[in-house]
Coordinates of C-alpha atoms in Angstrom, one line a residue:
M1 CA 224.5 0.3 381.2
S2 CA 228.6 1.1 380.9
K3 CA 230.7 2.8 383.5
R4 CA 233.3 5.1 382.8
F5 CA 236.6 3.5 383.8
Q6 CA 238.6 6.7 384.3
E7 CA 237.4 10.0 385.6
S8 CA 240.8 11.4 386.2
G9 CA 243.1 10.3 383.2
E10 CA 244.0 7.0 384.8
V11 CA 245.9 4.8 382.4
L12 CA 246.8 1.2 382.9
R13 CA 249.8 -0.4 381.9
V14 CA 250.8 -3.9 380.5
P15 CA 254.2 -5.7 380.8
G16 CA 256.9 -5.2 378.1
D17 CA 256.4 -6.9 374.8
K18 CA 257.4 -10.7 374.8
S19 CA 258.5 -10.9 371.0
I20 CA 260.6 -7.7 371.4
T21 CA 262.3 -8.8 374.6
H22 CA 263.4 -11.9 373.4
R23 CA 265.0 -10.5 370.4
A24 CA 266.5 -7.7 372.4
L25 CA 268.1 -10.0 374.7
M26 CA 269.4 -12.3 371.8
L27 CA 270.9 -9.5 369.5
A28 CA 272.6 -7.8 372.7
S29 CA 274.1 -11.0 373.3
L30 CA 275.8 -10.9 370.0
A31 CA 277.0 -7.0 370.5
P32 CA 280.6 -7.1 372.1
G33 CA 280.4 -5.0 375.2
R34 CA 277.5 -3.9 377.4
S35 CA 273.9 -3.1 376.0
V36 CA 270.8 -2.3 378.1
V37 CA 267.4 -3.3 377.7
R38 CA 264.7 -1.0 379.4
G39 CA 261.2 -2.1 380.0
A40 CA 261.8 -5.8 379.2
L41 CA 259.2 -8.5 380.0
T42 CA 260.4 -10.5 382.9
S43 CA 257.9 -13.3 382.6
L44 CA 258.8 -17.2 382.4
D45 CA 259.5 -16.8 378.9
A46 CA 261.7 -14.1 378.9
R47 CA 263.8 -15.7 381.7
S48 CA 264.1 -18.8 379.5
T49 CA 265.7 -16.8 376.9
A50 CA 268.0 -15.2 379.4
R51 CA 268.8 -18.6 380.7
V52 CA 269.9 -20.1 377.5
L53 CA 271.9 -17.0 376.6
R54 CA 273.7 -17.4 379.8
G55 CA 274.5 -20.9 379.2
L56 CA 276.2 -19.8 376.1
G57 CA 278.6 -17.3 377.8
T58 CA 276.4 -13.8 377.9
R59 CA 276.4 -12.1 381.1
I60 CA 272.8 -10.6 381.8
S61 CA 271.8 -9.3 385.1
P62 CA 268.5 -10.3 386.9
L63 CA 265.2 -9.9 385.1
R64 CA 263.3 -8.0 387.6
G65 CA 260.2 -6.1 387.1
G66 CA 261.0 -2.3 386.5
A67 CA 264.7 -2.8 386.7
M68 CA 267.0 -1.9 383.6
I69 CA 268.7 -5.1 382.3
S70 CA 272.4 -5.3 381.5
V71 CA 273.7 -7.6 379.0
D72 CA 277.6 -8.2 378.4
G73 CA 277.6 -9.6 374.9
R74 CA 280.4 -11.2 372.9
E75 CA 280.5 -11.5 369.1
R76 CA 280.4 -15.3 369.3
F77 CA 278.7 -17.7 371.7
R78 CA 280.7 -20.0 373.9
T79 CA 280.3 -23.7 373.6
P80 CA 277.5 -24.8 376.3
T81 CA 278.5 -27.6 379.1
R82 CA 275.1 -28.7 379.4
R83 CA 271.7 -28.9 377.6
L84 CA 270.2 -25.5 377.0
D85 CA 266.6 -25.6 378.7
C86 CA 264.0 -23.4 376.8
G87 CA 261.0 -24.1 379.6
N88 CA 258.0 -23.2 377.7
S89 CA 259.0 -20.8 375.3
G90 CA 258.8 -21.9 371.4
T91 CA 260.4 -18.4 370.6
T92 CA 263.5 -19.1 372.4
A93 CA 263.8 -22.5 371.0
R94 CA 263.2 -21.6 367.3
L95 CA 265.1 -18.3 367.3
M96 CA 268.0 -19.8 369.2
L97 CA 268.1 -22.6 366.6
G98 CA 268.6 -19.9 364.0
L99 CA 271.5 -18.3 366.0
L100 CA 273.2 -21.8 367.1
A101 CA 273.1 -22.7 363.2
A102 CA 276.0 -20.1 362.6
H103 CA 278.1 -21.5 365.4
H104 CA 280.8 -24.0 364.9
F105 CA 279.9 -26.3 367.9
R106 CA 277.4 -28.7 368.9
S107 CA 274.5 -27.6 371.4
T108 CA 271.1 -29.4 372.5
L109 CA 267.9 -27.4 373.1
T110 CA 265.2 -28.9 375.2
G111 CA 262.3 -27.7 377.2
D112 CA 259.3 -28.8 379.2
A113 CA 256.6 -31.3 378.1
S114 CA 254.6 -28.8 376.4
L115 CA 257.5 -27.4 374.1
R116 CA 258.8 -31.1 373.7
G117 CA 255.4 -31.6 371.7
R118 CA 255.7 -28.7 369.2
P119 CA 257.2 -28.9 366.0
M120 CA 260.6 -27.9 364.9
R121 CA 261.3 -29.2 361.6
R122 CA 259.9 -26.1 359.8
I123 CA 262.9 -24.4 361.4
T124 CA 265.5 -27.1 361.1
E125 CA 264.6 -28.1 357.3
P126 CA 265.8 -24.7 356.0
L127 CA 268.7 -24.3 358.3
V128 CA 270.0 -27.4 356.9
A129 CA 269.7 -26.4 353.6
M130 CA 271.8 -23.4 354.7
G131 CA 274.7 -25.6 356.0
A132 CA 273.9 -26.5 359.6
H133 CA 273.7 -29.8 361.0
V134 CA 270.7 -31.2 362.8
H135 CA 271.1 -34.6 364.5
G136 CA 268.2 -36.8 364.5
T137 CA 264.9 -36.3 362.7
G138 CA 265.0 -32.4 363.7
E139 CA 261.0 -32.8 364.4
R140 CA 260.7 -32.3 368.2
L141 CA 262.9 -31.4 371.3
P142 CA 265.4 -32.4 372.7
L143 CA 267.2 -31.5 369.4
T144 CA 270.9 -31.3 368.9
I145 CA 272.4 -28.7 366.2
E146 CA 275.9 -28.2 364.9
G147 CA 276.6 -25.1 363.2
G148 CA 278.3 -25.1 359.9
D149 CA 279.7 -22.6 357.1
L150 CA 276.2 -21.5 355.8
V151 CA 275.7 -20.4 352.4
A152 CA 273.3 -17.9 350.8
S153 CA 269.9 -19.4 350.5
R154 CA 266.5 -18.7 349.1
W155 CA 263.5 -20.4 350.9
T156 CA 259.6 -20.6 350.5
L157 CA 257.9 -20.2 354.0
P158 CA 255.4 -23.0 354.3
V159 CA 253.2 -20.7 356.4
A160 CA 253.3 -17.1 357.5
S161 CA 255.4 -17.5 360.5
A162 CA 257.5 -14.7 362.4
Q163 CA 259.5 -17.4 364.1
I164 CA 260.6 -19.3 361.0
K165 CA 261.2 -16.0 359.4
S166 CA 263.2 -14.6 362.3
A167 CA 265.3 -17.8 362.9
L168 CA 266.6 -17.8 359.1
L169 CA 267.3 -13.9 359.3
L170 CA 269.1 -14.5 362.4
A171 CA 271.2 -17.3 361.0
A172 CA 271.9 -15.2 357.9
A173 CA 272.9 -12.2 360.0
V174 CA 275.4 -14.1 362.2
A175 CA 277.0 -16.0 359.4
H176 CA 277.1 -12.9 357.0
V177 CA 275.3 -14.6 354.1
P178 CA 272.5 -13.1 351.7
L179 CA 268.9 -14.6 352.2
E180 CA 265.8 -14.4 350.2
L181 CA 262.6 -15.6 351.8
D182 CA 259.0 -15.8 350.2
E183 CA 256.2 -15.3 352.5
P184 CA 252.5 -16.3 351.7
A185 CA 251.3 -13.5 353.9
P186 CA 253.0 -10.6 356.1
S187 CA 253.9 -11.8 359.7
R188 CA 255.7 -9.7 362.6
D189 CA 258.5 -7.8 361.5
H190 CA 260.2 -7.0 364.8
T191 CA 263.3 -8.9 363.6
E192 CA 263.5 -6.9 360.7
R193 CA 263.2 -3.5 362.3
M194 CA 265.9 -4.5 364.9
L195 CA 268.1 -5.7 362.2
R196 CA 268.0 -2.4 360.3
R197 CA 269.0 -0.5 363.4
F198 CA 272.2 -2.3 363.1
G199 CA 273.0 -1.6 359.5
F200 CA 271.5 -4.7 357.7
V201 CA 269.7 -4.1 354.6
I202 CA 266.2 -5.7 354.1
G203 CA 264.2 -5.3 351.1
Q204 CA 260.6 -6.1 350.9
G205 CA 258.0 -6.3 348.2
A206 CA 255.4 -8.6 346.3
G207 CA 255.7 -11.4 349.4
R208 CA 259.4 -11.6 349.1
L209 CA 262.2 -10.6 351.7
Q210 CA 265.8 -9.7 350.6
F211 CA 268.3 -9.6 353.2
E212 CA 272.0 -8.3 352.7
P213 CA 274.6 -9.0 355.5
S214 CA 276.0 -5.3 355.5
G215 CA 275.4 -4.6 359.1
R216 CA 277.5 -5.5 362.4
F217 CA 276.0 -5.8 365.9
H218 CA 277.1 -3.3 368.3
P219 CA 276.2 -2.3 372.1
A220 CA 273.0 -0.4 371.9
V221 CA 270.0 0.7 374.1
F222 CA 266.7 -1.3 373.5
D223 CA 263.5 0.2 374.6
V224 CA 260.9 -2.3 375.0
P225 CA 257.3 -1.2 374.6
G226 CA 254.0 -2.5 376.4
D227 CA 252.9 -5.8 374.8
P228 CA 249.9 -5.3 372.7
S229 CA 248.7 -9.1 373.1
S230 CA 248.7 -8.4 376.7
A231 CA 246.6 -5.0 376.0
A232 CA 244.1 -7.0 374.0
F233 CA 243.0 -8.9 377.2
L234 CA 242.5 -5.8 379.1
L235 CA 240.6 -4.0 376.2
A236 CA 238.3 -7.2 375.9
G237 CA 237.9 -7.1 379.7
A238 CA 236.6 -3.6 379.6
L239 CA 233.9 -4.6 377.0
L240 CA 233.0 -7.6 378.9
A241 CA 232.7 -5.9 382.2
G242 CA 230.9 -2.9 380.5
L243 CA 233.4 -0.3 381.2
S244 CA 233.9 2.7 378.9
G245 CA 237.1 4.6 378.5
L246 CA 239.6 2.2 379.6
S247 CA 243.1 3.2 378.3
V248 CA 246.2 1.2 378.3
G249 CA 249.3 3.3 377.4
G250 CA 252.8 2.8 376.2
V251 CA 251.6 -0.2 374.2
G252 CA 253.4 -1.2 370.8
C253 CA 251.2 -0.4 367.9
N254 CA 253.3 -2.0 365.3
P255 CA 250.6 -2.7 362.3
S256 CA 252.1 -6.4 362.2
R257 CA 250.7 -7.0 365.7
T258 CA 247.5 -4.9 366.0
G259 CA 245.1 -7.1 363.7
F260 CA 242.9 -7.5 366.7
L261 CA 241.9 -3.8 366.7
A262 CA 240.4 -4.0 363.2
V263 CA 238.2 -7.0 364.3
L264 CA 237.4 -5.3 367.7
R265 CA 235.8 -2.4 365.4
R266 CA 234.3 -4.8 363.1
M267 CA 232.4 -6.4 366.2
G268 CA 231.2 -2.8 367.0
A269 CA 234.1 -1.6 369.6
P270 CA 235.1 1.8 369.6
V271 CA 239.1 1.8 369.8
T272 CA 241.2 4.4 369.4
I273 CA 245.1 4.8 369.4
D274 CA 246.3 8.0 370.6
D275 CA 249.8 9.9 371.4
P276 CA 251.5 8.1 368.9
I277 CA 255.5 8.0 369.2
D278 CA 258.5 6.2 367.8
L279 CA 260.4 4.1 370.3
G280 CA 263.5 2.4 368.9
G281 CA 261.8 1.9 365.6
E282 CA 258.7 0.7 366.8
P283 CA 255.6 2.8 366.9
V284 CA 253.8 3.3 370.5
G285 CA 250.9 4.8 371.5
T286 CA 247.8 4.6 374.0
M287 CA 244.9 2.3 373.2
T288 CA 241.4 3.3 374.4
V289 CA 238.2 1.3 374.2
G290 CA 234.7 2.5 374.7
A291 CA 231.7 0.4 375.9
S292 CA 229.6 -1.1 373.2
P293 CA 227.3 -3.9 372.2
L294 CA 229.2 -6.4 370.1
A295 CA 228.3 -8.3 366.9
G296 CA 229.5 -11.3 365.4
T297 CA 232.2 -11.2 362.2
T298 CA 234.2 -12.9 360.0
V299 CA 238.0 -13.1 360.6
P300 CA 239.6 -14.4 357.1
A301 CA 242.9 -16.3 357.0
S302 CA 244.5 -13.6 355.5
E303 CA 244.3 -11.5 358.9
V304 CA 245.2 -14.3 361.2
P305 CA 249.1 -13.8 361.0
A306 CA 248.5 -10.4 362.7
L307 CA 246.1 -11.7 365.6
I308 CA 247.1 -15.4 366.0
D309 CA 248.1 -14.6 369.7
E310 CA 244.8 -12.7 370.3
I311 CA 242.4 -15.3 368.9
P312 CA 241.6 -16.9 372.3
V313 CA 240.5 -13.8 373.9
L314 CA 238.3 -12.7 370.7
A315 CA 236.7 -16.0 370.6
C316 CA 235.7 -15.4 374.2
L317 CA 234.2 -12.0 373.2
A318 CA 232.6 -13.7 370.4
A319 CA 230.8 -15.8 372.9
R320 CA 229.0 -12.8 374.3
A321 CA 228.5 -11.0 370.7
E322 CA 225.3 -11.2 368.8
G323 CA 225.4 -13.6 365.9
I324 CA 228.0 -16.1 364.7
T325 CA 232.1 -15.0 364.6
R326 CA 233.9 -17.4 362.3
F327 CA 237.8 -17.4 362.3
E328 CA 238.7 -19.1 359.1
G329 CA 242.3 -21.0 358.5
V330 CA 243.3 -21.1 362.0
A331 CA 245.1 -24.5 361.7
E332 CA 248.3 -22.8 363.6
L333 CA 246.3 -22.7 366.6
R334 CA 246.8 -26.5 366.9
V335 CA 250.8 -26.4 367.4
K336 CA 250.9 -23.5 370.1
E337 CA 251.3 -24.1 373.6
S338 CA 248.3 -26.4 373.5
D339 CA 246.1 -27.1 370.8
R340 CA 244.2 -24.0 371.2
L341 CA 241.8 -24.6 368.4
T342 CA 240.2 -27.8 370.1
L343 CA 240.7 -26.3 373.5
L344 CA 238.5 -23.2 372.8
A345 CA 235.8 -25.0 371.2
Q346 CA 235.6 -27.7 374.1
N347 CA 235.8 -25.0 376.9
L348 CA 233.3 -22.8 375.2
T349 CA 230.9 -25.6 375.0
A350 CA 231.4 -27.2 378.3
I351 CA 230.5 -23.5 380.1
G352 CA 227.4 -23.4 378.1
G353 CA 228.4 -21.6 375.0
D354 CA 228.1 -22.7 371.3
A355 CA 231.5 -23.2 369.6
H356 CA 232.8 -26.1 367.1
V357 CA 235.6 -26.6 364.7
E358 CA 234.9 -26.9 361.0
G359 CA 238.1 -28.0 359.1
D360 CA 240.5 -25.5 360.1
D361 CA 238.0 -22.9 361.1
L362 CA 236.4 -21.9 364.6
V363 CA 232.9 -20.9 364.7
V364 CA 231.5 -19.3 367.8
T365 CA 227.8 -18.4 368.0
G366 CA 227.3 -15.6 370.7
S367 CA 224.6 -15.8 373.5
T368 CA 223.8 -13.3 376.6
R369 CA 222.6 -16.7 378.7
P370 CA 225.0 -17.0 381.8
L371 CA 228.0 -19.2 381.2
A372 CA 229.5 -21.2 384.0
G373 CA 231.8 -24.1 384.7
R374 CA 235.5 -25.2 384.8
V375 CA 237.9 -24.5 382.0
V376 CA 240.8 -26.8 381.3
T377 CA 243.8 -25.0 380.2
A378 CA 246.4 -27.6 379.4
H379 CA 248.6 -24.9 381.4
D380 CA 248.3 -22.7 378.2
H381 CA 248.5 -19.2 379.5
R382 CA 246.5 -17.5 376.7
I383 CA 243.5 -20.1 377.2
A384 CA 243.9 -19.1 381.0
M385 CA 243.9 -15.2 380.5
A386 CA 240.9 -15.5 377.8
F387 CA 238.5 -17.4 380.1
Q388 CA 239.5 -15.2 383.1
I389 CA 238.4 -12.4 380.9
L390 CA 235.2 -14.0 379.8
G391 CA 234.4 -14.3 383.6
L392 CA 234.0 -10.5 383.9
S393 CA 230.8 -10.7 381.6
R394 CA 227.7 -10.2 383.6
G395 CA 226.2 -13.5 384.8
C396 CA 229.4 -15.7 384.2
A397 CA 230.9 -18.0 386.9
I398 CA 233.7 -19.4 385.2
Q399 CA 236.6 -21.3 387.1
V400 CA 240.1 -21.7 385.4
D401 CA 242.1 -24.7 386.4
D402 CA 245.4 -23.1 386.2
P403 CA 245.3 -19.2 386.4
A404 CA 248.8 -19.1 387.4
S405 CA 249.9 -20.0 384.0
A406 CA 249.4 -16.3 382.9
A407 CA 252.9 -15.4 384.3
V408 CA 254.5 -17.0 381.2
S409 CA 253.6 -13.8 379.3
F410 CA 251.6 -11.4 381.7
P411 CA 253.0 -11.1 385.4
G412 CA 250.4 -9.5 387.5
F413 CA 247.4 -10.4 385.3
A414 CA 245.3 -11.3 388.0
D415 CA 245.8 -8.1 389.8
Q416 CA 244.8 -6.3 386.5
V417 CA 241.9 -8.6 386.0
E418 CA 240.6 -7.5 389.8
I419 CA 241.1 -3.8 389.0
L420 CA 238.4 -4.3 386.1
R421 CA 236.2 -6.5 388.4
R422 CA 236.2 -3.9 391.1
R423 CA 235.2 -1.0 388.6
Q424 CA 231.9 -3.2 387.2

């Protein structure tokens, strides 16, 4: 039997959008003068971006929760005096490679052990084709890049990836050269939306993106909405805890980020978006979920780019749904902060669930039996959060080996989980 979460209009909030925060800090750093970023995520990944930008001569005020961030940008970065540490943030590393490709100096990017194991060639190869110089194989961090005189280019992306696309767009924007990209499928479009604010023309159609260097960066106010990926965990938590009427307000509702809502609806969850507004070119609204039994579904490969970060929590929901859920073509999970594809199957099995990998597909069979045991996260924030959410399901007793890793993207996550637990 479900319980009403709210009786007096209570609405939960999530931290600022991680993708938009990274990009706002980067673009503000290239605008000569003072910009302001409001509602920014202040997690470890966002702080990695700020640290790297400071190493390139940008003055950025401390990233503190609830504080407005000021960014004193410069038209060109300053030559760094030491290695640029990207921490655990793949977005920081890959987008900064694009920005640095258009600067005529040598810089070296590095990161923690997890980031040093993630692939970079899909970024460095097209940047070299545009005219940058990468020392070594360009496959893994630490990686040294030396910017050059970039030239107009056309590139076919090997996978639908907002990080690859954004790195190339940022390189072209700083170098003021045209660029054409062919995408196998749509991916997050935050970079395109932001660049259009500065007068850059970006045409799209039939899987092709055409960029014209018609704009210039200038000081601006960046408003960051709540992160839809973070909201997905709270919506899933309400479903597993049997809570009806949970609302998360001020959330980014960009269609390229909300593919998980369609999956929730197919599984039987009533989810609505209310109070829509436009915030700096991004749609924002309130997401509300009602309690409902869940059924298995198929997530085709064509949907994956719009929900890649939510697959861990969707897989945990699938473990409590009736029937089989298949996530097709999710090989990209293998090169995230961990091998998420393997970890999801192994951990769900270890706690008594039924999950396995078939080629590039993840197959989860739901069950109502109690799930219990220890989950190995490999310090991956989304694995840690997904299984903490699964622990809200009735009869489940799940121990997560590194719950603190949630701070990479969702500071205060444990407090939000406790709110849901108390309402059960």
